[in-house]
Tab-separated table of C-alpha atoms and ligand atoms in Angstrom:
chain	number	residue	atom	x	y	z
M	48	MET	CA	-0.039	-0.032	0.070
M	49	LYS	CA	1.060	3.612	-0.624
M	50	LYS	CA	2.468	5.628	2.070
M	51	ALA	CA	0.715	8.881	3.043
M	52	GLU	CA	2.204	12.020	4.642
M	53	LEU	CA	-0.473	14.383	5.694
M	54	ILE	CA	0.441	18.068	6.547
M	55	PHE	CA	-1.805	19.406	9.297
M	56	VAL	CA	-2.123	23.085	9.741
M	57	PRO	CA	-4.029	23.700	12.863
M	58	GLN	CA	-4.886	26.943	14.687
M	59	THR	CA	-3.567	26.802	18.224
M	60	SER	CA	-6.468	27.787	20.201
M	61	LYS	CA	-7.604	25.086	22.445
M	62	GLY	CA	-11.059	24.673	20.823
M	63	HIS	CA	-9.213	24.038	17.504
M	64	LEU	CA	-5.989	22.436	18.249
M	65	ILE	CA	-7.441	19.754	20.459
M	66	PRO	CA	-10.030	18.263	17.987
M	67	ILE	CA	-7.852	18.552	15.009
M	68	LEU	CA	-4.816	16.649	16.672
M	69	GLU	CA	-7.101	14.274	18.362
M	70	PHE	CA	-8.431	13.563	14.799
M	71	ALA	CA	-4.900	13.141	13.531
M	72	LYS	CA	-4.125	10.519	16.225
M	73	ARG	CA	-7.239	8.504	15.192
M	74	LEU	CA	-6.137	8.687	11.508
M	75	VAL	CA	-2.684	7.084	12.404
M	76	ASP	CA	-4.389	4.366	14.581
M	77	HIS	CA	-6.598	3.602	11.635
M	78	ASP	CA	-3.710	3.158	9.149
M	79	ASP	CA	-0.127	2.090	9.713
M	80	TRP	CA	0.840	3.905	6.398
M	81	ILE	CA	-0.190	7.355	7.493
M	82	SER	CA	2.403	9.816	9.098
M	83	ILE	CA	1.569	13.322	10.060
M	84	THR	CA	3.569	16.491	10.041
M	85	VAL	CA	1.916	19.144	11.994
M	86	ALA	CA	2.837	22.803	11.082
M	87	PHE	CA	1.902	25.342	13.495
M	88	VAL	CA	2.635	28.951	14.734
M	89	LYS	CA	3.101	29.333	18.324
M	90	SER	CA	2.593	32.728	20.174
M	91	PRO	CA	5.314	33.403	22.876
M	92	SER	CA	3.142	33.377	25.719
M	93	ASP	CA	1.156	30.148	24.809
M	94	SER	CA	2.383	27.542	27.024
M	95	PHE	CA	-0.675	25.334	26.466
M	96	THR	CA	0.400	24.392	22.792
M	97	ASP	CA	3.738	23.168	23.935
M	98	ALA	CA	2.294	21.050	26.555
M	99	TYR	CA	-0.452	19.599	24.397
M	100	ILE	CA	1.865	18.870	21.593
M	101	GLU	CA	4.366	17.240	23.952
M	102	SER	CA	1.684	14.890	25.130
M	103	VAL	CA	0.821	13.824	21.401
M	104	LYS	CA	4.448	13.421	20.724
M	105	THR	CA	4.837	11.183	23.818
M	106	SER	CA	1.788	9.026	22.721
M	107	LYS	CA	2.532	8.550	18.975
M	108	LEU	CA	6.135	9.499	18.758
M	109	ASP	CA	7.254	7.838	15.458
M	110	ARG	CA	4.269	8.896	13.496
M	111	PHE	CA	4.151	12.599	14.272
M	112	GLU	CA	6.564	15.466	13.261
M	113	PHE	CA	6.005	18.927	14.728
M	114	ILE	CA	7.245	22.159	13.058
M	115	ASP	CA	6.798	25.312	14.714
M	116	VAL	CA	6.858	27.559	11.687
M	117	SER	CA	7.611	30.753	13.715
M	118	GLN	CA	10.812	29.276	14.792
M	119	GLN	CA	11.912	28.920	11.056
M	120	GLU	CA	12.100	32.703	10.408
M	121	GLU	CA	13.090	35.830	11.876
M	122	HIS	CA	9.791	37.209	13.075
M	123	HIS	CA	9.264	39.564	16.011
M	124	SER	CA	5.655	40.534	16.065
M	125	LEU	CA	4.067	37.244	16.710
M	126	VAL	CA	1.983	37.883	19.623
M	127	VAL	CA	-1.419	36.587	19.668
M	128	ASP	CA	-3.072	36.744	22.953
M	129	HIS	CA	-5.221	33.697	23.530
M	130	HIS	CA	-6.852	35.320	26.592
M	131	SER	CA	-7.768	38.410	24.660
M	132	GLN	CA	-11.414	39.247	25.368
M	133	SER	CA	-12.266	39.811	21.699
M	134	ILE	CA	-12.835	37.027	19.241
M	135	LYS	CA	-12.470	39.546	16.491
M	136	TYR	CA	-9.208	40.539	17.742
M	137	HIS	CA	-7.933	37.067	18.026
M	138	VAL	CA	-9.074	36.281	14.292
M	139	ASP	CA	-7.498	39.410	12.945
M	140	ALA	CA	-4.288	38.884	14.808
M	141	LEU	CA	-4.119	35.185	13.457
M	142	MET	CA	-4.595	36.441	9.959
M	143	GLU	CA	-2.061	39.131	10.125
M	144	THR	CA	0.763	37.188	12.032
M	145	HIS	CA	0.226	33.570	11.241
M	146	MET	CA	-1.158	33.453	7.791
M	147	PRO	CA	1.967	34.829	5.935
M	148	LEU	CA	4.171	32.488	7.790
M	149	LEU	CA	2.097	29.495	6.955
M	150	LYS	CA	1.729	30.464	3.344
M	151	ASP	CA	5.577	30.549	2.961
M	152	PHE	CA	5.915	27.097	4.839
M	153	VAL	CA	3.349	25.419	2.764
M	154	THR	CA	4.807	26.799	-0.548
M	155	GLU	CA	8.152	25.351	0.412
M	156	ILE	CA	7.040	21.942	1.605
M	157	SER	CA	4.621	21.554	-1.324
M	158	SER	CA	7.267	22.367	-3.900
M	159	SER	CA	9.779	19.890	-2.296
M	160	ARG	CA	7.248	16.882	-2.274
M	161	SER	CA	8.098	14.748	-5.259
M	162	ASP	CA	8.329	11.205	-4.014
M	163	LEU	CA	5.877	9.258	-6.185
M	164	ASP	CA	5.505	6.480	-3.757
M	165	THR	CA	4.153	8.758	-1.068
M	166	PHE	CA	0.834	10.541	-1.236
M	167	THR	CA	0.917	14.006	0.213
M	168	GLY	CA	-2.059	15.895	1.420
M	169	LEU	CA	-2.804	19.136	3.301
M	170	VAL	CA	-5.361	19.262	6.082
M	171	PHE	CA	-6.338	22.618	7.575
M	172	ASP	CA	-8.384	24.488	9.893
M	173	LEU	CA	-11.175	26.668	8.880
M	174	LEU	CA	-9.392	29.891	9.414
M	175	PHE	CA	-6.613	28.902	7.075
M	176	VAL	CA	-8.614	28.172	3.968
M	177	PRO	CA	-6.671	30.490	1.789
M	178	LEU	CA	-3.936	27.804	1.741
M	179	VAL	CA	-6.122	25.833	-0.630
M	180	ASP	CA	-4.747	28.161	-3.554
M	181	ILE	CA	-1.287	27.031	-2.834
M	182	ALA	CA	-2.177	23.457	-2.616
M	183	HIS	CA	-3.769	23.742	-6.055
M	184	GLN	CA	-0.748	25.416	-7.539
M	185	PHE	CA	1.379	22.499	-6.510
M	186	ASN	CA	-1.294	20.032	-7.421
M	187	ILE	CA	-1.508	18.747	-3.758
M	188	PRO	CA	-4.940	17.797	-2.580
M	189	SER	CA	-6.324	19.758	0.384
M	190	TYR	CA	-8.667	18.890	3.072
M	191	ILE	CA	-10.567	20.780	5.904
M	192	PHE	CA	-11.080	19.632	9.316
M	193	LEU	CA	-14.124	21.540	10.565
M	194	THR	CA	-14.462	22.161	14.327
M	195	ALA	CA	-18.105	23.322	13.858
M	196	ASN	CA	-20.922	21.197	12.973
M	197	ALA	CA	-22.693	20.099	9.729
M	198	GLY	CA	-25.408	22.693	10.287
M	199	PHE	CA	-22.901	25.461	9.998
M	200	LEU	CA	-21.451	23.881	7.087
M	201	SER	CA	-24.887	23.768	5.416
M	202	LEU	CA	-25.160	27.518	6.069
M	203	LEU	CA	-21.742	28.069	4.379
M	204	PHE	CA	-22.844	26.157	1.254
M	205	HIS	CA	-26.129	27.873	1.172
M	206	LEU	CA	-24.427	31.365	1.083
M	207	THR	CA	-22.857	30.566	-2.184
M	208	THR	CA	-26.150	30.004	-3.734
M	209	GLN	CA	-27.609	33.422	-2.987
M	210	HIS	CA	-24.551	35.533	-3.152
M	211	ASP	CA	-25.673	38.080	-6.062
M	212	ASP	CA	-29.093	38.616	-4.495
M	213	THR	CA	-27.622	39.269	-1.120
M	214	TRP	CA	-24.706	41.393	-2.077
M	215	ASN	CA	-26.594	43.709	-4.426
M	216	SER	CA	-29.509	44.209	-2.119
M	217	PRO	CA	-29.749	47.741	-1.042
M	218	ASP	CA	-30.948	46.729	2.517
M	219	PHE	CA	-28.294	44.184	3.229
M	220	LYS	CA	-29.436	42.721	6.478
M	221	ARG	CA	-33.214	42.255	5.436
M	222	SER	CA	-32.173	40.717	2.221
M	223	TYR	CA	-31.723	37.402	4.059
M	224	PRO	CA	-34.918	35.408	4.253
M	225	ASP	CA	-36.376	35.669	7.614
M	226	GLU	CA	-36.133	31.955	7.744
M	227	LEU	CA	-33.348	29.968	6.297
M	228	SER	CA	-33.855	26.113	6.262
M	229	SER	CA	-31.075	24.589	4.198
M	230	GLY	CA	-29.547	21.817	6.235
M	231	PHE	CA	-32.009	22.202	9.093
M	232	ILE	CA	-35.284	20.554	9.723
M	233	ASN	CA	-36.961	23.601	11.021
M	234	PRO	CA	-36.814	27.167	9.514
M	235	VAL	CA	-33.835	29.066	11.036
M	236	PRO	CA	-34.599	32.630	12.001
M	237	PHE	CA	-32.041	35.058	11.056
M	238	ASN	CA	-31.314	36.355	14.549
M	239	VAL	CA	-29.500	32.997	15.206
M	240	LEU	CA	-27.155	33.286	12.282
M	241	PRO	CA	-23.597	34.385	13.203
M	242	SER	CA	-23.792	38.224	13.609
M	243	ALA	CA	-20.635	38.607	11.522
M	244	LEU	CA	-22.735	37.694	8.473
M	245	PHE	CA	-24.434	41.061	8.657
M	246	ASP	CA	-21.177	42.993	8.673
M	247	LYS	CA	-21.036	43.837	4.992
M	248	ASP	CA	-17.471	45.284	5.121
M	249	ASN	CA	-15.567	42.421	6.817
M	250	GLY	CA	-17.793	39.522	8.116
M	251	TYR	CA	-19.890	38.764	4.980
M	252	PRO	CA	-16.916	38.907	2.546
M	253	TRP	CA	-14.902	36.518	4.933
M	254	PHE	CA	-17.946	34.018	4.987
M	255	MET	CA	-18.175	34.276	1.252
M	256	MET	CA	-14.373	33.700	0.623
M	257	THR	CA	-14.483	30.782	3.178
M	258	ALA	CA	-17.590	29.215	1.505
M	259	GLN	CA	-15.984	29.359	-2.002
M	260	LYS	CA	-12.661	27.807	-0.675
M	261	PHE	CA	-14.612	24.985	1.153
M	262	LYS	CA	-15.992	24.251	-2.400
M	263	ALA	CA	-12.531	23.865	-3.785
M	264	VAL	CA	-11.103	21.194	-1.506
M	265	LYS	CA	-11.158	17.347	-2.018
M	266	GLY	CA	-12.963	16.599	1.400
M	267	ILE	CA	-14.332	18.058	4.531
M	268	MET	CA	-14.127	16.246	7.928
M	269	VAL	CA	-16.651	17.502	10.424
M	270	ASN	CA	-16.589	17.066	14.105
M	271	THR	CA	-19.981	15.410	14.356
M	272	PHE	CA	-21.678	12.184	13.839
M	273	GLU	CA	-24.345	10.936	11.555
M	274	GLU	CA	-26.827	10.044	14.197
M	275	LEU	CA	-26.613	13.649	15.540
M	276	GLU	CA	-27.203	15.581	12.374
M	277	PRO	CA	-28.699	13.085	9.853
M	278	TYR	CA	-30.532	15.713	8.028
M	279	ALA	CA	-27.861	18.162	7.443
M	280	ILE	CA	-25.443	15.283	6.491
M	281	SER	CA	-27.697	13.649	3.961
M	282	GLY	CA	-28.319	17.007	2.256
M	283	PHE	CA	-24.637	17.543	1.216
M	284	SER	CA	-24.689	14.904	-1.478
M	285	ASP	CA	-27.401	16.839	-3.401
M	286	ARG	CA	-25.401	19.997	-3.663
M	287	GLY	CA	-22.396	19.334	-5.551
M	288	SER	CA	-20.117	19.927	-2.451
M	289	PRO	CA	-17.003	17.935	-1.854
M	290	PRO	CA	-17.366	14.672	0.049
M	291	VAL	CA	-18.271	15.411	3.669
M	292	TYR	CA	-16.910	12.922	6.400
M	293	PRO	CA	-18.616	13.058	9.844
M	294	VAL	CA	-15.755	11.915	12.084
M	295	GLY	CA	-16.876	12.858	15.582
M	296	PRO	CA	-17.087	13.273	18.344
M	297	VAL	CA	-13.453	13.949	18.544
M	298	LEU	CA	-12.595	14.934	21.951
M	299	ASP	CA	-9.748	14.937	24.519
M	300	ILE	CA	-11.584	12.922	27.133
M	301	ASN	CA	-8.402	12.188	29.079
M	302	CYS	CA	-8.183	15.962	29.668
M	303	LYS	CA	-4.617	16.774	29.974
M	304	PRO	CA	-4.038	19.149	32.742
M	305	TYR	CA	-4.035	22.651	31.107
M	306	THR	CA	-1.048	24.847	31.892
M	307	GLU	CA	-3.379	27.758	32.858
M	308	LEU	CA	-5.111	25.568	35.499
M	309	ASP	CA	-4.843	26.496	39.046
M	310	LEU	CA	-4.176	22.938	40.373
M	311	ALA	CA	-4.930	23.668	43.983
M	312	GLN	CA	-8.235	25.116	42.875
M	313	CYS	CA	-8.951	22.237	40.591
M	314	LYS	CA	-8.328	19.845	43.280
M	315	LYS	CA	-10.626	21.780	45.767
M	316	VAL	CA	-13.405	21.664	43.088
M	317	MET	CA	-13.117	17.984	42.387
M	318	LYS	CA	-13.126	17.265	46.125
M	319	TRP	CA	-16.278	19.304	46.473
M	320	LEU	CA	-17.966	17.486	43.603
M	321	ASP	CA	-17.022	14.156	45.250
M	322	GLU	CA	-19.143	15.243	48.253
M	323	GLN	CA	-22.240	16.185	46.254
M	324	PRO	CA	-25.113	13.764	45.474
M	325	ARG	CA	-25.465	12.231	41.936
M	326	SER	CA	-26.642	14.722	39.282
M	327	SER	CA	-27.289	17.430	41.786
M	328	VAL	CA	-24.939	20.143	40.504
M	329	ILE	CA	-25.517	22.596	37.836
M	330	PHE	CA	-22.264	23.597	36.165
M	331	LEU	CA	-21.790	26.942	34.342
M	332	CYS	CA	-18.901	27.659	31.953
M	333	PHE	CA	-18.699	29.963	28.789
M	334	GLY	CA	-15.659	28.788	26.725
M	335	SER	CA	-12.435	30.486	25.990
M	336	PHE	CA	-13.735	33.955	25.400
M	337	GLY	CA	-16.989	34.127	27.368
M	338	HIS	CA	-17.081	37.124	29.665
M	339	PHE	CA	-19.796	39.100	31.569
M	340	LEU	CA	-20.417	42.635	32.768
M	341	ALA	CA	-21.233	43.440	36.447
M	342	PRO	CA	-25.061	43.614	36.055
M	343	GLN	CA	-25.110	40.343	34.420
M	344	VAL	CA	-22.905	38.729	37.014
M	345	LYS	CA	-25.327	39.849	39.655
M	346	GLU	CA	-28.297	38.340	37.854
M	347	ILE	CA	-26.663	34.816	37.379
M	348	ALA	CA	-25.701	34.883	41.121
M	349	LEU	CA	-29.375	35.742	42.093
M	350	GLY	CA	-30.777	33.121	39.674
M	351	LEU	CA	-28.640	30.268	41.067
M	352	GLU	CA	-29.346	31.103	44.530
M	353	GLN	CA	-33.075	31.276	43.860
M	354	SER	CA	-33.071	28.000	41.944
M	355	GLY	CA	-32.189	26.113	45.140
M	356	TYR	CA	-29.765	23.955	43.342
M	357	ARG	CA	-26.156	23.292	44.002
M	358	PHE	CA	-23.944	24.874	41.454
M	359	LEU	CA	-20.421	25.103	40.145
M	360	TRP	CA	-19.883	28.503	38.368
M	361	SER	CA	-16.733	29.169	36.160
M	362	LEU	CA	-16.826	33.058	36.048
M	363	ARG	CA	-14.827	35.394	33.932
M	364	VAL	CA	-15.644	38.950	33.694
M	365	GLN	CA	-14.881	41.857	31.254
M	366	SER	CA	-11.285	43.265	31.701
M	367	LEU	CA	-10.421	41.213	34.511
M	368	SER	CA	-8.179	38.480	35.473
M	369	PRO	CA	-9.173	36.627	38.556
M	370	ARG	CA	-7.035	38.324	40.970
M	371	GLN	CA	-7.002	41.702	39.372
M	372	PRO	CA	-8.875	44.496	40.906
M	373	SER	CA	-12.012	45.234	39.014
M	374	ARG	CA	-11.673	48.897	39.391
M	375	ASN	CA	-9.816	51.217	41.689
M	376	ASP	CA	-12.148	54.289	42.548
M	377	GLY	CA	-9.199	56.550	43.514
M	378	SER	CA	-10.133	56.405	47.166
M	379	GLY	CA	-7.618	53.549	47.811
M	380	CYS	CA	-10.362	51.155	47.888
M	381	VAL	CA	-9.940	48.239	45.483
M	382	HIS	CA	-12.779	46.045	44.273
M	383	TYR	CA	-12.622	42.424	43.332
M	384	ILE	CA	-14.731	40.065	41.253
M	385	GLU	CA	-16.540	39.213	44.536
M	386	ASP	CA	-17.711	42.838	44.752
M	387	MET	CA	-19.784	42.274	41.590
M	388	LEU	CA	-21.915	39.657	43.404
M	389	PRO	CA	-24.815	40.437	45.457
M	390	GLU	CA	-24.160	41.503	49.090
M	391	GLY	CA	-23.785	38.486	51.336
M	392	PHE	CA	-23.809	36.077	48.501
M	393	MET	CA	-20.440	34.202	49.127
M	394	GLU	CA	-21.704	33.643	52.684
M	395	ARG	CA	-24.995	32.334	51.797
M	396	ILE	CA	-23.816	29.821	49.181
M	397	GLN	CA	-21.393	28.239	51.615
M	398	GLY	CA	-21.494	24.570	51.002
M	399	LYS	CA	-24.188	24.842	48.281
M	400	GLY	CA	-22.181	26.632	45.571
M	401	ILE	CA	-18.577	26.936	44.423
M	402	MET	CA	-16.844	29.435	41.985
M	403	ILE	CA	-13.922	28.942	39.677
M	404	HIS	CA	-12.131	32.118	38.552
M	405	GLY	CA	-10.109	31.550	35.290
M	406	TRP	CA	-9.820	28.316	33.418
M	407	ALA	CA	-11.983	25.453	34.514
M	408	PRO	CA	-11.159	21.658	34.081
M	409	GLN	CA	-14.295	21.394	31.981
M	410	VAL	CA	-14.080	17.850	30.585
M	411	LYS	CA	-13.162	16.485	34.117
M	412	ILE	CA	-16.206	18.271	35.567
M	413	LEU	CA	-18.718	17.156	32.983
M	414	ALA	CA	-17.471	13.649	33.429
M	415	HIS	CA	-18.194	13.809	37.254
M	416	GLU	CA	-21.332	12.123	38.271
M	417	ALA	CA	-22.519	14.803	40.557
M	418	ILE	CA	-23.112	17.111	37.479
M	419	GLY	CA	-26.758	17.152	36.458
M	420	GLY	CA	-26.796	20.051	34.059
M	421	PHE	CA	-24.601	22.415	32.116
M	422	VAL	CA	-25.320	26.230	31.442
M	423	SER	CA	-23.068	26.559	28.326
M	424	HIS	CA	-22.103	29.174	25.670
M	425	CYS	CA	-22.760	26.288	23.161
M	426	GLY	CA	-19.392	26.394	21.619
M	427	TRP	CA	-19.318	23.111	19.539
M	428	ASN	CA	-16.585	21.364	21.457
M	429	SER	CA	-18.641	22.087	24.767
M	430	ILE	CA	-21.600	20.625	23.349
M	431	LEU	CA	-19.872	17.442	22.159
M	432	GLU	CA	-18.376	17.168	25.662
M	433	SER	CA	-21.639	17.549	27.407
M	434	LEU	CA	-23.349	15.055	25.000
M	435	TRP	CA	-20.526	12.490	25.592
M	436	PHE	CA	-21.272	12.533	29.238
M	437	GLY	CA	-24.935	12.707	28.819
M	438	VAL	CA	-25.203	16.023	30.501
M	439	PRO	CA	-28.250	18.142	29.191
M	440	VAL	CA	-27.563	21.694	28.287
M	441	VAL	CA	-29.006	25.142	29.068
M	442	THR	CA	-28.304	27.369	26.064
M	443	TRP	CA	-26.485	30.857	26.553
M	444	PRO	CA	-24.682	31.394	23.174
M	445	MET	CA	-22.246	34.320	23.206
M	446	TYR	CA	-20.330	34.699	19.859
M	447	ALA	CA	-19.409	33.028	16.567
M	448	GLU	CA	-21.866	30.285	15.383
M	449	GLN	CA	-23.002	29.546	18.927
M	450	GLN	CA	-26.366	30.920	18.403
M	451	LEU	CA	-26.947	28.439	15.593
M	452	ASN	CA	-25.728	25.536	17.778
M	453	ALA	CA	-27.996	26.542	20.512
M	454	PHE	CA	-30.828	26.574	17.870
M	455	LYS	CA	-29.998	23.165	16.770
M	456	MET	CA	-29.781	21.723	20.425
M	457	VAL	CA	-33.175	23.123	21.327
M	458	LYS	CA	-35.333	23.102	18.281
M	459	GLU	CA	-33.850	20.285	16.420
M	460	LEU	CA	-32.657	17.750	18.876
M	461	GLY	CA	-34.477	18.460	22.063
M	462	LEU	CA	-31.193	18.026	24.035
M	463	ALA	CA	-31.188	21.433	25.631
M	464	ILE	CA	-33.302	23.766	27.610
M	465	GLU	CA	-33.710	27.275	25.932
M	466	LEU	CA	-32.458	30.078	28.114
M	467	ARG	CA	-31.517	32.208	25.062
M	468	LEU	CA	-30.831	31.563	21.453
M	469	ASP	CA	-29.869	34.922	20.110
M	470	TYR	CA	-27.898	36.464	23.099
M	471	GLU	CA	-24.650	38.197	22.136
M	472	GLU	CA	-21.831	38.837	24.432
M	473	LEU	CA	-21.293	42.166	26.183
M	474	ASN	CA	-24.472	43.677	24.623
M	475	VAL	CA	-25.330	45.866	27.685
M	476	SER	CA	-28.994	46.124	26.946
M	477	ASN	CA	-29.249	42.356	26.720
M	478	VAL	CA	-29.295	41.098	30.334
M	479	VAL	CA	-30.635	37.676	31.095
M	480	THR	CA	-32.690	38.145	34.356
M	481	ALA	CA	-32.267	35.965	37.485
M	482	ASN	CA	-35.936	34.813	37.020
M	483	GLU	CA	-35.108	33.362	33.632
M	484	ILE	CA	-31.924	31.761	34.881
M	485	LYS	CA	-33.816	30.133	37.768
M	486	LYS	CA	-36.526	28.837	35.571
M	487	ALA	CA	-34.049	27.205	33.061
M	488	VAL	CA	-31.983	25.557	35.881
M	489	LYS	CA	-34.960	24.145	37.513
M	490	GLN	CA	-36.184	22.778	34.173
M	491	VAL	CA	-32.907	21.132	33.248
M	492	MET	CA	-32.227	19.733	36.855
M	493	ASP	CA	-35.686	18.122	37.013
M	494	ASP	CA	-34.934	14.466	37.576
M	495	GLY	CA	-37.601	13.247	35.183
M	496	SER	CA	-37.054	15.859	32.424
M	497	GLU	CA	-37.198	14.624	28.951
M	498	VAL	CA	-34.033	16.390	28.036
M	499	ARG	CA	-32.181	14.609	30.665
M	500	LYS	CA	-33.339	11.225	29.286
M	501	LYS	CA	-32.564	12.362	25.788
M	502	ALA	CA	-29.013	13.490	26.660
M	503	LYS	CA	-28.268	9.973	28.156
M	504	GLU	CA	-29.447	8.316	25.007
M	505	MET	CA	-27.364	10.539	22.907
M	506	ALA	CA	-24.299	9.794	24.888
M	507	GLU	CA	-24.648	6.010	24.048
M	508	ILE	CA	-25.145	6.549	20.561
M	509	ALA	CA	-21.951	9.024	20.519
M	510	ARG	CA	-19.716	6.430	22.059
M	511	LYS	CA	-20.928	3.812	19.414
M	512	ALA	CA	-20.266	5.982	16.562
M	513	ILE	CA	-16.415	6.058	17.267
M	514	VAL	CA	-15.777	2.474	17.923
M	515	ASN	CA	-14.895	-0.133	15.172
M	516	GLY	CA	-18.024	-0.472	12.859
M	517	GLY	CA	-19.501	2.710	14.168
M	518	SER	CA	-20.617	5.569	11.769
M	519	SER	CA	-17.735	7.780	12.324
M	520	PHE	CA	-15.211	4.982	12.456
M	521	LEU	CA	-16.288	3.891	9.031
M	522	SER	CA	-16.423	7.486	7.858
M	523	ILE	CA	-12.586	7.888	8.692
M	524	GLN	CA	-12.112	4.582	6.805
M	525	ARG	CA	-13.913	6.063	3.732
M	526	PHE	CA	-11.834	9.223	3.945
M	527	ILE	CA	-8.537	7.177	3.872
M	528	GLU	CA	-9.732	5.004	0.923
M	529	ASP	CA	-10.977	7.957	-1.070
M	530	MET	CA	-7.878	9.903	-0.288
M	531	ILE	CA	-5.270	7.287	-1.127
M	532	GLY	CA	-7.308	5.540	-3.723
M	533	GLU	CA	-7.674	8.589	-5.872
M	534	ASN	CA	-3.946	9.060	-6.015
Z	627	UDP	N1	-12.631	24.865	28.253
Z	627	UDP	C1	-12.183	24.280	29.502
Z	627	UDP	N2	-12.116	25.367	30.488
Z	627	UDP	C2	-12.821	26.577	30.385
Z	627	UDP	C3	-13.315	26.885	29.140
Z	627	UDP	C4	-13.190	26.092	28.119
Z	627	UDP	O1	-11.631	23.299	29.663
Z	627	UDP	O2	-12.738	27.328	31.486
Z	627	UDP	C5	-12.524	23.917	27.103
Z	627	UDP	C6	-13.819	23.279	26.746
Z	627	UDP	O3	-13.789	21.922	27.448
Z	627	UDP	C7	-13.640	23.027	25.330
Z	627	UDP	C8	-12.872	24.248	24.794
Z	627	UDP	O4	-12.217	24.721	26.020
Z	627	UDP	O5	-12.946	21.875	24.936
Z	627	UDP	C9	-13.774	25.354	24.151
Z	627	UDP	O6	-14.233	24.942	23.050
Z	627	UDP	P1	-15.627	25.452	22.503
Z	627	UDP	O7	-15.813	24.962	21.097
Z	627	UDP	O8	-16.608	24.800	23.397
Z	627	UDP	O9	-15.584	26.938	22.685
Z	627	UDP	P2	-14.677	28.133	22.354
Z	627	UDP	O10	-13.904	28.457	23.422
Z	627	UDP	O11	-13.826	27.682	21.136
Z	627	UDP	O12	-15.559	29.342	21.946
């Protein structure tokens, strides 16, 4: 059989790096002839990437090679702050600093690959789709690993079909149909589409460019599974899109300790969970970028308290790191996160609730049997993790395509309780009230709730999908056959 060398180009934020490398690990487990080179750009402050890569190296040493592209060239302005509070800042910085380096690297590696006995292919992250042009130039097949779901992919393809009408419309926002149904069983209201789509100058052109590049690759691996999104997945074959391979859920369930993790805090949290009854704790966590302003923090605290349930709340607030003062009013009096909470809250919740400031060991927490529900920002990795452990979700989307994910979870799958579908991070006029939070928490934590039963069922289905003979297992096999067979 022919050897295959795949060059993976991941983005190094956690929500992207982990699934793409876990997928790479699965590929080499499937086929002895595949080896993988990972080309990445690391920011100086990013200790997570080092630690994670080291763990992959240790487990699959002979099949992986890692190249930090930033080390290859003199480059001085390579700081992408992964803790930056703006997702837009993060993406812009990536494009400015990482893209040129990756383009040079891919050009060099593509032009040097001429061994006819070895198949060479490129697999890249959604954000690096412009690399497809370089791959074409050198006649190297390229593939995308999509960390979002099949519903999002349907949206991308749908955009390319209505481009002219949309772009030329005088009233851009309204030119979208109120309801878009491609890839979804139920009509999708436009207030759950990614808000960037309505930014005519930057967001919309980015989506269009990305959608066009997606059409030009040889295949798209999606971190989902057939049983979760059958409707969207079956629709791809009618649309002349490249082959779509649902290969998930791809997760790091062994949860390597993150470098940011405060280990003492982590230990305390896990010990506290050990002491709580089964399915009795609601967990709240809002992804890599989710932050709140003070009025919202107060409502969450009141809502949790009024619900009467035990809780574990991972809180990050706007412009603060956990131990930084929230403001200094000039009188010498320094205010901390706790000052954003209602008076007496910390005392009243003793024993009933616990807070984490900073990075939470989310996978470990979701895996704990004391957890009964998860108030989530609906990032796709978080959703897959909650499904894996059979924990039902309460939807609180914040940015990117999370509103669409929330819609899917509530309206299509019945796997989540709707708190909000169209919430947007840091919109001051958009405060979710304590009463709404209390009601949603009570619904999800209700022992006999339908959503809880369904989440447990989906967990079983998810686990079957990835083992030998399961839908995603077979899909990975099909990808390998298509890839190597064609060349
Ligand atoms: N995560 C975590 N602790 C946190 C926040 C996030 O472990 O405090 C992990 C979470 O388990 C998931 C990833 O970071 O694997 C976030 O990915 P997701 O797609 O859910 O959202 P993103 O952060 O990319 O918006």
